[in-house]
Amino acid sequence: MRKMGLKTISEMAKKNDQVIFIGSDLGPGVLEDLKTERPEQFFMEGISEAHVLGMAAGLSMDGHIVYVNTIATFLVKRSLEQLAIDICAENLNVRLYGNGGGLVYGPLGYTHTCLDDFAILQGLPNITVLAPADEFEMQALMQDSLTHQGPIYIRLGKGGDPLVTKTKNIKIGKAQYFGESESGDILLVTTGIMLQRCLDIQKILAEKGLVAHVLHNSTVKPLDDKSLEHYAKSHKKVVVVEEHLKYGGLGSIVSQTLFEKEIFVKFAHFHLGTDYVHEYGRQEELLEFFGVTPEVIAKKLLEGIDG
Amino acid sequence: MKDFQNKCLDIRKEILDIFIKGGRGHLPSAFSLVEILVTLYYKKFNLTPDSFTSLDRDRVILSKGHGCLALYAILSDLGFISKDEYHKFCKVGGILGGHPARLKVPGVEVSTGSLGHGLSVGIGMALSLKKNQSKKMVTVVLGDGECNEGTIWEAALSAAKNRLDNLIVLIDHNKFQSYGPVDEVCSLAPFGDKWKSFGFTVHEVDMVNEADSLIDHLKTTEGKPTAIICHTIKGQGHKLLEGNLAWHHKSKLNQSDIDELLGGLK
């Protein structure tokens, strides 16, 4: 997923000299081709995230479309004020390409995992928040990002994630529905790499006679509330599954949206709790630690346990 | 020299006019900036409302945004903004706020207020000018207290690394920050050596006695950014304000304050 996104940025930059790439201190050889062919569009600025976002703002004020890449949690928290004031307040075309969203950097501990990005970015004006599920979706969203007006944050999975998204009609701001029919017992609402898990939950529940469908929001902000409204009305229960802390993420946005639209449906939320992760382990192992696996969630839903 | 001094005096009168009409503001921080900004806007560059229609223009970024009264006075004098705005300074419906906003005030290059932002944004613009093969220049005016911020030094590393010889940093070194003397709150010494060690060509200018010479230092060295430490006095040019910390930010003015302000210009 990460490589596909970078490749897409590089291709876009070679076609459009207004596209700029800035990394902080990435792995050796990242976008070597762009650095060689278009050195004026490639910057590796060192471990200075706050400065990098200010610099990106300055380039963007002069009409550039700037893709900034480093570890997600540093982009969101280390440089939060530059993001808020220099970029979001002025609706600039800066794209934050955040490596290791969620629990990807689980072995490295809570300094590197990023479980609160949706919550932090919800409060900022103008910024669009994306969490693609796989590299197909990443490529489509990155291409769409080129002409999008305003800042974008892109939360990245670890790479090598199974390909599960449909290949057509992937657009910023548009949710994808995975279901044979319009109505059912459970609407699983999700984002990012939890889509794969929700599709597995769907299968397990089907074996037990429950009809579940999945509404995947690769755009977390602004939420495709029309799709949510449409499908929530035709299901008995809405279940949000996300790789994020309880508050401020997709669960908060979905529940607020449902309440505002007076859709009083049953609701459940599977999330990572309210604290940073104090255990170490691979993403899969930590999801298991938090009980956010298809088997555990399906079992709880069958038993009527909501979260 | 006489013209320069007269222009500085006129700008200080204009600053007082905005301050008194608005009833608040960071007055001493604006007064220490006057000679620096007058040099940039009237002697070095020719920035007009028309020049802002092109990206190929020189840039003045007031990173110490709380000194904006001086910037507003100059932008008004140059025809960017109307004096009708003075009454609405810091008020609902006005465009002139306690810190300058790019999207509201014509002529403001970067919205500032939170310290430590302007230099990084200026570096982005300097890179953009170079990419467009422009010969124009980016100047960023910092406060000395602002140099406590870590991002200033991240940006300084980046300016040297990118060999930004179209970037000049001017530091309004008025020796005071909000709580007290810079030397006591968070010393910057040896200030010039710090900038030198970060890869800048460094000049120091006595802006009290030899302000007219600043223009001679607004030149760049090939392959290197430049920093100019401008030795000023907080509240410079006003008997009441010079060295008077009580005036750092004032919001409740009475008639005797106003009388003293109007009578105190040097």
Coordinates of C-alpha atoms in Angstrom, one line a residue:
Chain A
M1 CA 0.0 0.0 0.0
R2 CA 2.8 2.4 1.0
K3 CA 4.8 1.6 -2.1
M4 CA 1.8 1.9 -4.4
G5 CA 1.0 5.4 -3.0
L6 CA 4.7 6.5 -3.3
K7 CA 4.8 5.2 -6.9
T8 CA 1.6 7.1 -7.7
I9 CA 3.1 10.3 -6.2
S10 CA 6.2 9.9 -8.3
E11 CA 4.2 9.3 -11.5
M12 CA 2.0 12.4 -10.8
A13 CA 5.1 14.5 -10.0
K14 CA 6.8 13.5 -13.3
K15 CA 3.7 14.5 -15.2
N16 CA 3.0 17.7 -13.2
D17 CA 5.9 20.0 -12.1
Q18 CA 3.6 21.6 -9.5
V19 CA 3.7 18.3 -7.5
I20 CA 6.3 18.3 -4.7
F21 CA 7.4 15.4 -2.5
I22 CA 8.9 16.1 1.0
G23 CA 10.1 13.4 3.3
S24 CA 11.6 13.8 6.8
D25 CA 14.2 11.0 7.2
L26 CA 12.7 8.1 5.3
G27 CA 14.4 4.8 4.5
P28 CA 17.3 4.8 2.0
G29 CA 16.4 5.0 -1.6
V30 CA 12.8 6.2 -1.2
L31 CA 11.7 7.7 -4.5
E32 CA 15.2 7.7 -5.9
D33 CA 13.8 7.9 -9.4
L34 CA 12.0 11.2 -8.6
K35 CA 15.1 12.6 -6.8
T36 CA 17.2 11.8 -9.9
E37 CA 14.8 13.0 -12.6
R38 CA 13.1 15.9 -10.8
P39 CA 15.4 17.1 -8.0
E40 CA 13.6 20.4 -7.7
Q41 CA 10.4 18.4 -6.8
F42 CA 12.0 16.1 -4.2
F43 CA 13.1 17.1 -0.7
M44 CA 14.4 15.0 2.2
E45 CA 14.5 17.5 5.0
G46 CA 15.6 15.6 8.1
I47 CA 13.8 14.8 11.4
S48 CA 11.9 18.1 11.7
E49 CA 8.3 17.4 11.1
A50 CA 7.0 20.8 12.3
H51 CA 9.4 22.7 10.1
V52 CA 8.5 20.4 7.1
L53 CA 4.8 21.2 7.4
G54 CA 5.6 25.0 7.5
M55 CA 7.8 24.6 4.5
A56 CA 5.0 22.6 2.7
A57 CA 2.6 25.5 3.5
G58 CA 4.9 28.0 1.9
L59 CA 5.3 25.9 -1.2
S60 CA 1.6 25.4 -1.4
M61 CA 0.8 29.1 -1.0
D62 CA 2.8 29.5 -4.3
G63 CA 0.5 27.0 -6.0
H64 CA 2.3 23.7 -5.4
I65 CA 0.6 20.4 -4.5
V66 CA 2.8 19.1 -1.7
Y67 CA 2.9 15.5 -0.5
V68 CA 4.6 15.1 2.9
N69 CA 5.6 11.6 4.0
T70 CA 6.7 10.4 7.4
I71 CA 5.4 8.4 10.3
A72 CA 1.7 9.1 10.8
T73 CA 1.8 9.8 14.6
F74 CA 4.6 12.4 14.1
L75 CA 2.7 14.2 11.3
V76 CA -0.5 14.4 13.3
K77 CA 0.9 15.2 16.8
R78 CA 4.5 16.6 16.5
S79 CA 3.5 19.1 13.9
L80 CA -0.1 19.6 14.9
E81 CA 0.1 23.4 15.2
Q82 CA 1.7 23.9 11.8
L83 CA -1.0 21.6 10.4
A84 CA -3.8 23.5 12.1
I85 CA -2.7 27.1 11.5
D86 CA -0.4 27.1 8.5
I87 CA -2.3 24.5 6.4
C88 CA -5.9 23.7 7.6
A89 CA -6.9 27.3 8.5
E90 CA -5.9 28.4 5.0
N91 CA -7.2 25.3 3.2
L92 CA -3.9 24.6 1.4
N93 CA -3.1 21.8 -0.9
V94 CA -0.8 19.8 1.3
R95 CA -1.2 16.0 1.6
L96 CA 0.0 14.2 4.6
Y97 CA 1.0 10.6 3.7
G98 CA 1.2 9.0 7.1
N99 CA 3.1 5.7 7.4
G100 CA 1.9 3.2 10.0
G101 CA -1.6 4.2 10.9
G102 CA -3.2 2.4 13.8
L103 CA -1.2 -0.5 15.2
V104 CA 1.2 -1.0 12.3
Y105 CA 4.2 0.0 14.5
G106 CA 2.9 -2.1 17.4
P107 CA 6.4 -3.7 18.1
L108 CA 7.8 -0.2 18.7
G109 CA 5.3 0.9 21.3
Y110 CA 3.0 3.8 21.9
T111 CA 5.6 6.4 20.7
H112 CA 5.1 5.1 17.2
T113 CA 1.5 3.6 17.0
C114 CA -1.2 6.1 15.9
L115 CA -4.5 5.3 17.5
D116 CA -5.9 8.9 17.8
D117 CA -5.3 10.4 14.4
F118 CA -9.0 10.5 13.4
A119 CA -9.9 12.1 16.7
I120 CA -7.3 14.8 16.4
L121 CA -8.0 15.6 12.8
Q122 CA -11.8 15.7 13.3
G123 CA -11.4 18.9 15.1
L124 CA -9.4 20.7 12.4
P125 CA -11.1 22.7 9.7
N126 CA -11.0 21.8 6.0
I127 CA -8.9 18.7 6.2
T128 CA -10.1 15.5 4.5
V129 CA -9.1 12.2 6.2
L130 CA -8.6 9.1 4.2
A131 CA -7.9 5.5 5.3
P132 CA -7.7 3.1 2.3
A133 CA -8.1 -0.6 2.8
D134 CA -5.6 -1.9 0.2
E135 CA -3.3 -0.8 -2.6
F136 CA -6.1 -0.6 -5.2
E137 CA -7.9 1.9 -3.2
M138 CA -4.7 3.7 -2.3
Q139 CA -3.9 4.2 -5.9
A140 CA -7.3 5.4 -6.9
L141 CA -7.5 7.8 -3.9
M142 CA -4.0 9.2 -4.6
Q143 CA -4.9 9.9 -8.2
D144 CA -8.1 11.6 -7.0
S145 CA -6.0 13.7 -4.5
L146 CA -4.2 15.5 -7.2
T147 CA -7.2 17.7 -8.1
H148 CA -8.7 17.9 -4.6
Q149 CA -8.9 21.3 -3.1
G150 CA -7.7 21.5 0.5
P151 CA -5.5 19.5 2.8
I152 CA -5.7 15.7 3.0
Y153 CA -4.4 13.2 5.5
I154 CA -3.9 9.6 4.3
R155 CA -3.6 6.9 6.9
L156 CA -1.5 4.0 5.7
G157 CA -1.7 0.3 6.5
K158 CA 1.4 -1.8 6.9
G159 CA 1.5 -3.0 3.3
G160 CA 0.8 -6.4 1.8
D161 CA -2.8 -6.1 3.0
P162 CA -5.2 -8.4 1.1
L163 CA -6.9 -6.8 -1.9
V164 CA -10.6 -6.4 -1.0
T165 CA -11.9 -3.2 -2.5
K166 CA -13.8 -2.9 -5.6
T167 CA -11.7 -1.4 -8.4
K168 CA -14.3 1.0 -9.8
N169 CA -15.9 4.2 -8.4
I170 CA -13.4 4.8 -5.7
K171 CA -13.6 8.5 -5.0
I172 CA -12.7 10.8 -2.1
G173 CA -15.9 11.3 -0.1
K174 CA -17.7 8.2 -1.3
A175 CA -18.3 5.1 0.9
Q176 CA -18.4 1.6 -0.6
Y177 CA -21.2 -0.8 0.2
F178 CA -20.5 -4.5 0.3
G179 CA -23.7 -6.5 0.2
E180 CA -26.0 -8.4 -2.1
S181 CA -29.2 -6.7 -0.9
E182 CA -30.1 -3.3 0.4
S183 CA -31.4 -4.4 3.8
G184 CA -30.3 -6.8 6.5
D185 CA -29.7 -7.5 10.2
I186 CA -26.4 -5.7 10.7
L187 CA -24.6 -2.9 8.9
L188 CA -20.9 -3.1 9.7
V189 CA -19.4 0.4 9.3
T190 CA -15.7 0.5 9.0
T191 CA -12.6 2.1 7.5
G192 CA -9.0 1.3 6.6
I193 CA -7.7 -2.2 6.9
M194 CA -10.6 -3.2 9.2
L195 CA -12.6 -3.6 6.0
Q196 CA -11.0 -7.1 5.5
R197 CA -12.0 -8.1 9.1
C198 CA -15.6 -6.8 8.5
L199 CA -15.9 -8.9 5.4
D200 CA -14.8 -11.9 7.4
I201 CA -17.3 -11.0 10.1
Q202 CA -20.0 -10.9 7.4
K203 CA -19.1 -14.4 6.3
I204 CA -19.1 -15.8 9.9
L205 CA -22.5 -14.2 10.6
A206 CA -23.9 -15.5 7.4
E207 CA -23.1 -19.0 8.4
K208 CA -25.1 -18.5 11.5
G209 CA -28.0 -17.0 9.6
L210 CA -27.5 -13.3 10.3
V211 CA -27.5 -11.0 7.3
A212 CA -24.7 -8.5 7.6
H213 CA -23.4 -5.9 5.1
V214 CA -20.4 -3.7 5.1
L215 CA -20.2 0.1 4.6
H216 CA -16.6 1.0 4.1
N217 CA -15.6 4.6 4.5
S218 CA -12.2 5.2 3.0
T219 CA -13.0 8.8 3.6
V220 CA -13.5 9.2 7.4
K221 CA -13.8 13.0 7.2
P222 CA -16.1 14.4 5.8
L223 CA -18.1 11.2 6.3
D224 CA -20.4 10.1 3.4
D225 CA -23.4 10.7 5.6
K226 CA -25.9 10.1 2.8
S227 CA -24.7 6.5 2.3
L228 CA -24.7 6.0 6.1
E229 CA -28.2 7.4 6.4
H230 CA -29.5 5.3 3.4
Y231 CA -28.1 1.9 4.7
A232 CA -28.6 2.5 8.4
K233 CA -32.3 2.9 7.8
S234 CA -32.5 -0.5 6.1
H235 CA -30.6 -2.5 8.8
K236 CA -31.6 -3.4 12.3
K237 CA -28.3 -2.6 13.9
V238 CA -25.3 -0.4 13.1
V239 CA -21.9 -1.8 14.2
V240 CA -18.8 0.3 13.9
V241 CA -15.4 -1.5 13.7
E242 CA -12.3 0.6 13.7
E243 CA -8.5 0.4 14.5
H244 CA -8.7 3.6 16.7
L245 CA -9.4 4.7 20.2
K246 CA -13.0 4.8 21.4
Y247 CA -13.6 8.5 21.3
G248 CA -13.3 10.9 18.3
G249 CA -13.0 8.2 15.6
L250 CA -15.4 6.6 13.2
G251 CA -17.7 5.4 16.1
S252 CA -18.1 8.9 17.4
I253 CA -18.8 10.4 14.0
V254 CA -21.2 7.7 13.0
S255 CA -23.2 7.8 16.2
Q256 CA -23.4 11.6 16.1
T257 CA -24.5 11.5 12.5
L258 CA -27.2 8.9 13.2
F259 CA -28.5 10.9 16.1
E260 CA -28.6 14.1 14.2
K261 CA -30.6 12.4 11.4
E262 CA -32.9 10.9 13.9
I263 CA -32.1 7.3 13.0
F264 CA -32.6 5.6 16.3
V265 CA -31.1 2.2 15.4
K266 CA -29.3 -0.3 17.7
F267 CA -25.6 0.6 17.9
A268 CA -22.4 -1.2 18.8
H269 CA -18.8 -0.1 18.6
F270 CA -15.6 -2.3 18.5
H271 CA -12.5 -0.2 19.0
L272 CA -9.1 -0.1 20.8
G273 CA -10.2 1.3 24.1
T274 CA -9.4 4.6 25.7
D275 CA -5.6 4.4 26.4
Y276 CA -2.6 4.2 24.2
V277 CA -1.3 0.7 23.7
H278 CA 1.1 -0.4 26.5
E279 CA 1.8 -3.8 25.0
Y280 CA 4.2 -4.7 22.2
G281 CA 3.4 -6.9 19.3
R282 CA 2.6 -7.1 15.6
Q283 CA -0.6 -5.4 14.3
E284 CA -2.4 -8.8 14.2
E285 CA -1.3 -9.8 17.7
L286 CA -2.4 -6.5 19.2
L287 CA -5.8 -6.5 17.4
E288 CA -6.2 -10.0 19.0
F289 CA -5.1 -8.5 22.4
F290 CA -7.8 -5.9 22.1
G291 CA -10.4 -8.5 21.0
V292 CA -10.9 -6.8 17.6
T293 CA -10.7 -9.9 15.4
P294 CA -13.5 -11.2 13.2
E295 CA -14.0 -14.3 15.4
V296 CA -14.3 -12.4 18.6
I297 CA -16.5 -9.6 17.2
A298 CA -18.8 -12.1 15.4
K299 CA -19.2 -14.1 18.6
K300 CA -20.0 -11.0 20.6
L301 CA -22.6 -9.9 18.0
L302 CA -24.2 -13.3 18.0
E303 CA -24.4 -13.1 21.8
G304 CA -25.7 -9.6 21.7
I305 CA -22.6 -8.0 23.3
D306 CA -22.1 -4.5 21.9
G307 CA -18.3 -3.8 22.1
Chain B
M1 CA 18.8 60.0 5.9
K2 CA 16.4 62.8 6.8
D3 CA 13.7 61.2 4.5
F4 CA 14.2 57.9 6.2
Q5 CA 13.9 59.4 9.7
N6 CA 10.8 61.3 8.6
K7 CA 9.2 58.2 7.2
C8 CA 9.9 56.3 10.4
L9 CA 8.3 59.1 12.4
D10 CA 5.3 59.1 10.1
I11 CA 4.9 55.4 10.5
R12 CA 5.1 55.6 14.3
K13 CA 2.4 58.3 14.3
E14 CA 0.2 56.0 12.2
I15 CA 0.9 53.1 14.6
L16 CA -0.3 55.3 17.5
D17 CA -3.4 56.2 15.5
I18 CA -4.4 52.6 14.9
F19 CA -3.5 51.7 18.5
I20 CA -5.6 54.5 20.0
K21 CA -8.6 53.9 17.7
G22 CA -8.5 50.2 18.4
G23 CA -7.8 50.7 22.1
R24 CA -5.3 47.9 22.4
G25 CA -2.2 46.1 20.9
H26 CA 1.5 45.3 21.2
L27 CA 2.9 48.8 20.9
P28 CA 6.5 48.5 21.9
S29 CA 7.0 45.4 19.8
A30 CA 5.7 47.4 16.8
F31 CA 7.9 50.4 17.6
S32 CA 11.1 48.4 17.6
L33 CA 10.3 47.1 14.1
V34 CA 9.8 50.4 12.4
E35 CA 13.3 51.0 11.0
I36 CA 13.5 47.4 9.8
L37 CA 10.2 47.4 8.0
V38 CA 10.7 50.9 6.5
T39 CA 14.0 49.8 5.1
L40 CA 12.4 46.7 3.5
Y41 CA 9.3 48.4 2.1
Y42 CA 10.6 51.8 1.1
K43 CA 14.3 51.3 0.4
K44 CA 14.9 47.7 -0.6
F45 CA 11.7 46.5 -2.3
N46 CA 8.9 48.1 -4.4
L47 CA 5.9 46.2 -3.1
T48 CA 2.6 47.6 -4.3
P49 CA -0.9 46.1 -4.4
D50 CA -0.2 45.4 -8.1
S51 CA 2.9 43.4 -7.3
F52 CA 0.8 40.9 -5.4
T53 CA -0.9 39.7 -8.5
S54 CA 2.3 37.8 -9.4
L55 CA 4.2 35.1 -7.6
D56 CA 7.4 36.7 -9.0
R57 CA 7.6 39.2 -6.2
D58 CA 9.8 39.9 -3.2
R59 CA 8.4 38.7 0.1
V60 CA 8.3 40.3 3.5
I61 CA 7.1 37.9 6.2
L62 CA 6.5 39.3 9.7
S63 CA 7.0 36.1 11.7
K64 CA 6.7 38.1 15.0
G65 CA 3.0 38.7 14.2
H66 CA 2.4 40.6 17.4
G67 CA 4.3 43.5 15.8
C68 CA 1.6 43.9 13.2
L69 CA 0.7 47.5 14.1
A70 CA 3.9 48.5 12.2
L71 CA 3.0 46.4 9.3
Y72 CA -0.5 47.7 9.1
A73 CA 0.7 51.3 9.2
I74 CA 3.0 50.6 6.3
L75 CA 0.4 48.7 4.3
S76 CA -2.0 51.6 4.8
D77 CA 0.6 54.1 3.6
L78 CA 1.3 52.0 0.5
G79 CA -2.3 51.8 -0.4
F80 CA -3.0 48.1 0.5
I81 CA -5.6 48.9 3.1
S82 CA -7.9 51.8 4.0
K83 CA -7.6 53.9 7.1
D84 CA -11.3 53.2 7.7
E85 CA -10.1 49.9 9.1
Y86 CA -8.3 51.5 12.0
H87 CA -11.5 52.0 14.0
K88 CA -12.2 48.2 13.6
F89 CA -8.7 47.1 14.8
C90 CA -9.3 43.8 16.8
K91 CA -13.1 44.2 16.4
V92 CA -15.8 42.1 14.8
G93 CA -16.1 42.9 11.1
G94 CA -12.7 44.4 10.9
I95 CA -9.8 42.9 8.8
L96 CA -7.0 44.1 11.1
G97 CA -6.6 41.7 14.0
G98 CA -4.1 41.5 16.8
H99 CA -2.1 39.2 14.6
P100 CA -2.0 39.6 10.8
A101 CA -4.0 37.3 8.5
R102 CA -3.0 36.7 4.9
L103 CA -6.6 35.9 3.7
K104 CA -8.0 39.1 5.3
V105 CA -5.4 41.8 4.8
P106 CA -4.1 42.6 1.4
G107 CA -0.3 42.7 1.5
V108 CA 0.1 40.3 4.4
E109 CA 2.3 37.5 3.0
V110 CA 1.9 34.9 5.8
S111 CA -0.6 34.7 8.6
T112 CA 1.4 34.7 11.8
G113 CA 0.8 35.0 15.6
S114 CA 2.0 31.7 17.0
L115 CA 5.7 32.2 17.1
G116 CA 8.2 30.1 15.2
H117 CA 6.1 29.5 12.0
G118 CA 7.2 32.3 9.6
L119 CA 10.7 31.1 8.8
S120 CA 9.6 27.6 7.7
V121 CA 6.9 29.1 5.5
G122 CA 9.4 31.5 4.1
I123 CA 11.7 28.7 3.3
G124 CA 8.9 27.0 1.3
M125 CA 8.5 30.3 -0.6
A126 CA 12.2 30.7 -1.2
L127 CA 12.4 27.2 -2.6
S128 CA 9.4 28.0 -4.8
L129 CA 11.1 31.2 -6.1
K130 CA 14.2 29.2 -6.9
K131 CA 12.2 26.5 -8.6
N132 CA 10.6 29.2 -10.8
Q133 CA 14.0 30.7 -11.5
S134 CA 12.9 34.0 -10.0
K135 CA 15.5 36.5 -8.8
K136 CA 13.2 37.8 -6.1
M137 CA 14.0 37.4 -2.4
V138 CA 12.3 36.3 0.8
T139 CA 12.9 38.3 4.0
V140 CA 11.6 37.0 7.3
V141 CA 11.4 39.2 10.4
L142 CA 11.8 37.3 13.6
G143 CA 11.6 38.5 17.2
D144 CA 14.4 37.7 19.5
G145 CA 12.1 36.0 22.0
E146 CA 10.7 34.0 19.1
C147 CA 14.2 32.4 18.7
N148 CA 13.4 30.4 21.8
E149 CA 11.2 28.3 19.5
G150 CA 12.7 25.0 18.3
T151 CA 11.2 25.3 14.9
I152 CA 13.4 28.4 14.2
W153 CA 16.4 26.2 14.5
E154 CA 14.9 23.3 12.5
A155 CA 14.2 25.9 9.8
A156 CA 17.8 27.4 10.1
L157 CA 19.2 23.9 9.4
S158 CA 17.0 23.6 6.4
A159 CA 17.8 27.0 5.0
A160 CA 21.5 26.3 5.0
K161 CA 21.1 22.7 3.7
N162 CA 19.0 24.1 0.8
R163 CA 21.6 26.8 0.1
L164 CA 18.9 29.5 0.2
D165 CA 20.9 32.5 -0.9
N166 CA 17.5 34.2 -1.7
L167 CA 16.6 34.2 2.0
I168 CA 17.4 36.9 4.6
V169 CA 16.4 36.5 8.2
L170 CA 16.2 39.8 10.1
I171 CA 15.9 39.5 13.9
D172 CA 14.4 42.4 15.8
H173 CA 16.7 42.1 18.8
N174 CA 15.1 44.4 21.2
K175 CA 16.4 42.4 24.2
F176 CA 13.1 42.0 25.9
Q177 CA 10.4 39.3 25.8
S178 CA 7.1 39.3 27.7
Y179 CA 8.4 38.4 31.1
G180 CA 11.6 40.3 31.1
P181 CA 15.1 40.6 29.5
V182 CA 15.9 37.9 26.9
D183 CA 19.2 37.3 28.7
E184 CA 17.4 36.3 31.8
V185 CA 14.3 34.4 30.4
C186 CA 16.2 32.3 27.9
S187 CA 19.6 33.7 26.8
L188 CA 20.4 33.5 23.1
A189 CA 24.1 34.4 23.5
P190 CA 26.3 34.1 21.6
F191 CA 23.5 35.0 19.2
G192 CA 25.5 35.9 16.1
D193 CA 27.7 32.8 16.5
K194 CA 24.7 30.6 16.7
W195 CA 23.4 31.7 13.3
K196 CA 27.0 31.5 11.9
S197 CA 27.3 27.9 13.2
F198 CA 24.0 27.1 11.4
G199 CA 25.6 28.1 8.1
F200 CA 24.4 31.7 7.8
T201 CA 26.3 34.8 6.7
V202 CA 25.7 37.1 9.7
H203 CA 25.6 40.9 10.0
E204 CA 24.8 43.0 13.1
V205 CA 23.3 46.4 12.7
D206 CA 22.8 49.2 15.3
M207 CA 19.3 50.2 14.5
V208 CA 19.2 53.0 17.0
N209 CA 22.2 55.0 15.7
E210 CA 23.0 53.6 12.3
A211 CA 19.6 52.3 11.1
D212 CA 20.3 53.9 7.7
S213 CA 23.1 51.3 7.1
L214 CA 20.7 48.3 7.2
I215 CA 20.2 48.6 3.5
D216 CA 23.9 47.9 2.9
H217 CA 23.6 44.5 4.5
L218 CA 20.4 43.4 2.6
K219 CA 22.6 41.5 0.2
T220 CA 23.1 37.8 -0.1
T221 CA 26.1 35.5 -0.3
E222 CA 26.1 32.8 -3.0
G223 CA 25.0 29.5 -1.7
K224 CA 24.2 30.7 1.8
P225 CA 21.3 32.3 3.7
T226 CA 21.9 35.5 5.5
A227 CA 20.9 36.6 9.1
I228 CA 20.9 40.2 10.2
I229 CA 20.7 40.8 13.9
C230 CA 19.1 44.2 14.2
H231 CA 19.9 45.8 17.6
T232 CA 16.8 47.7 18.5
I233 CA 15.1 49.0 21.7
K234 CA 11.7 47.7 22.7
G235 CA 9.4 50.7 22.3
Q236 CA 12.1 52.4 20.2
G237 CA 11.4 56.1 19.3
H238 CA 9.0 56.7 22.2
K239 CA 9.9 58.2 25.6
L240 CA 7.2 56.4 27.4
L241 CA 7.6 53.0 25.8
E242 CA 11.3 52.4 25.6
G243 CA 12.2 49.7 28.1
N244 CA 8.8 49.9 29.8
L245 CA 7.5 46.3 30.1
A246 CA 4.1 47.4 31.4
W247 CA 3.3 48.4 27.9
H248 CA 4.2 45.1 26.2
H249 CA 0.5 44.5 25.6
K250 CA -2.1 47.1 26.6
S251 CA -5.8 46.9 26.4
K252 CA -7.3 49.4 28.7
L253 CA -6.5 53.0 27.7
N254 CA -7.5 56.1 29.6
Q255 CA -7.2 59.7 28.4
S256 CA -4.0 60.4 30.3
D257 CA -2.4 57.3 28.6
I258 CA -3.4 58.7 25.2
D259 CA -2.1 62.2 26.0
E260 CA 1.2 60.6 27.1
L261 CA 1.5 58.5 24.0
L262 CA 0.8 61.4 21.7
G263 CA 3.3 63.6 23.4
G264 CA 6.1 61.0 23.7
L265 CA 7.3 60.5 20.2
K266 CA 11.0 61.3 19.8

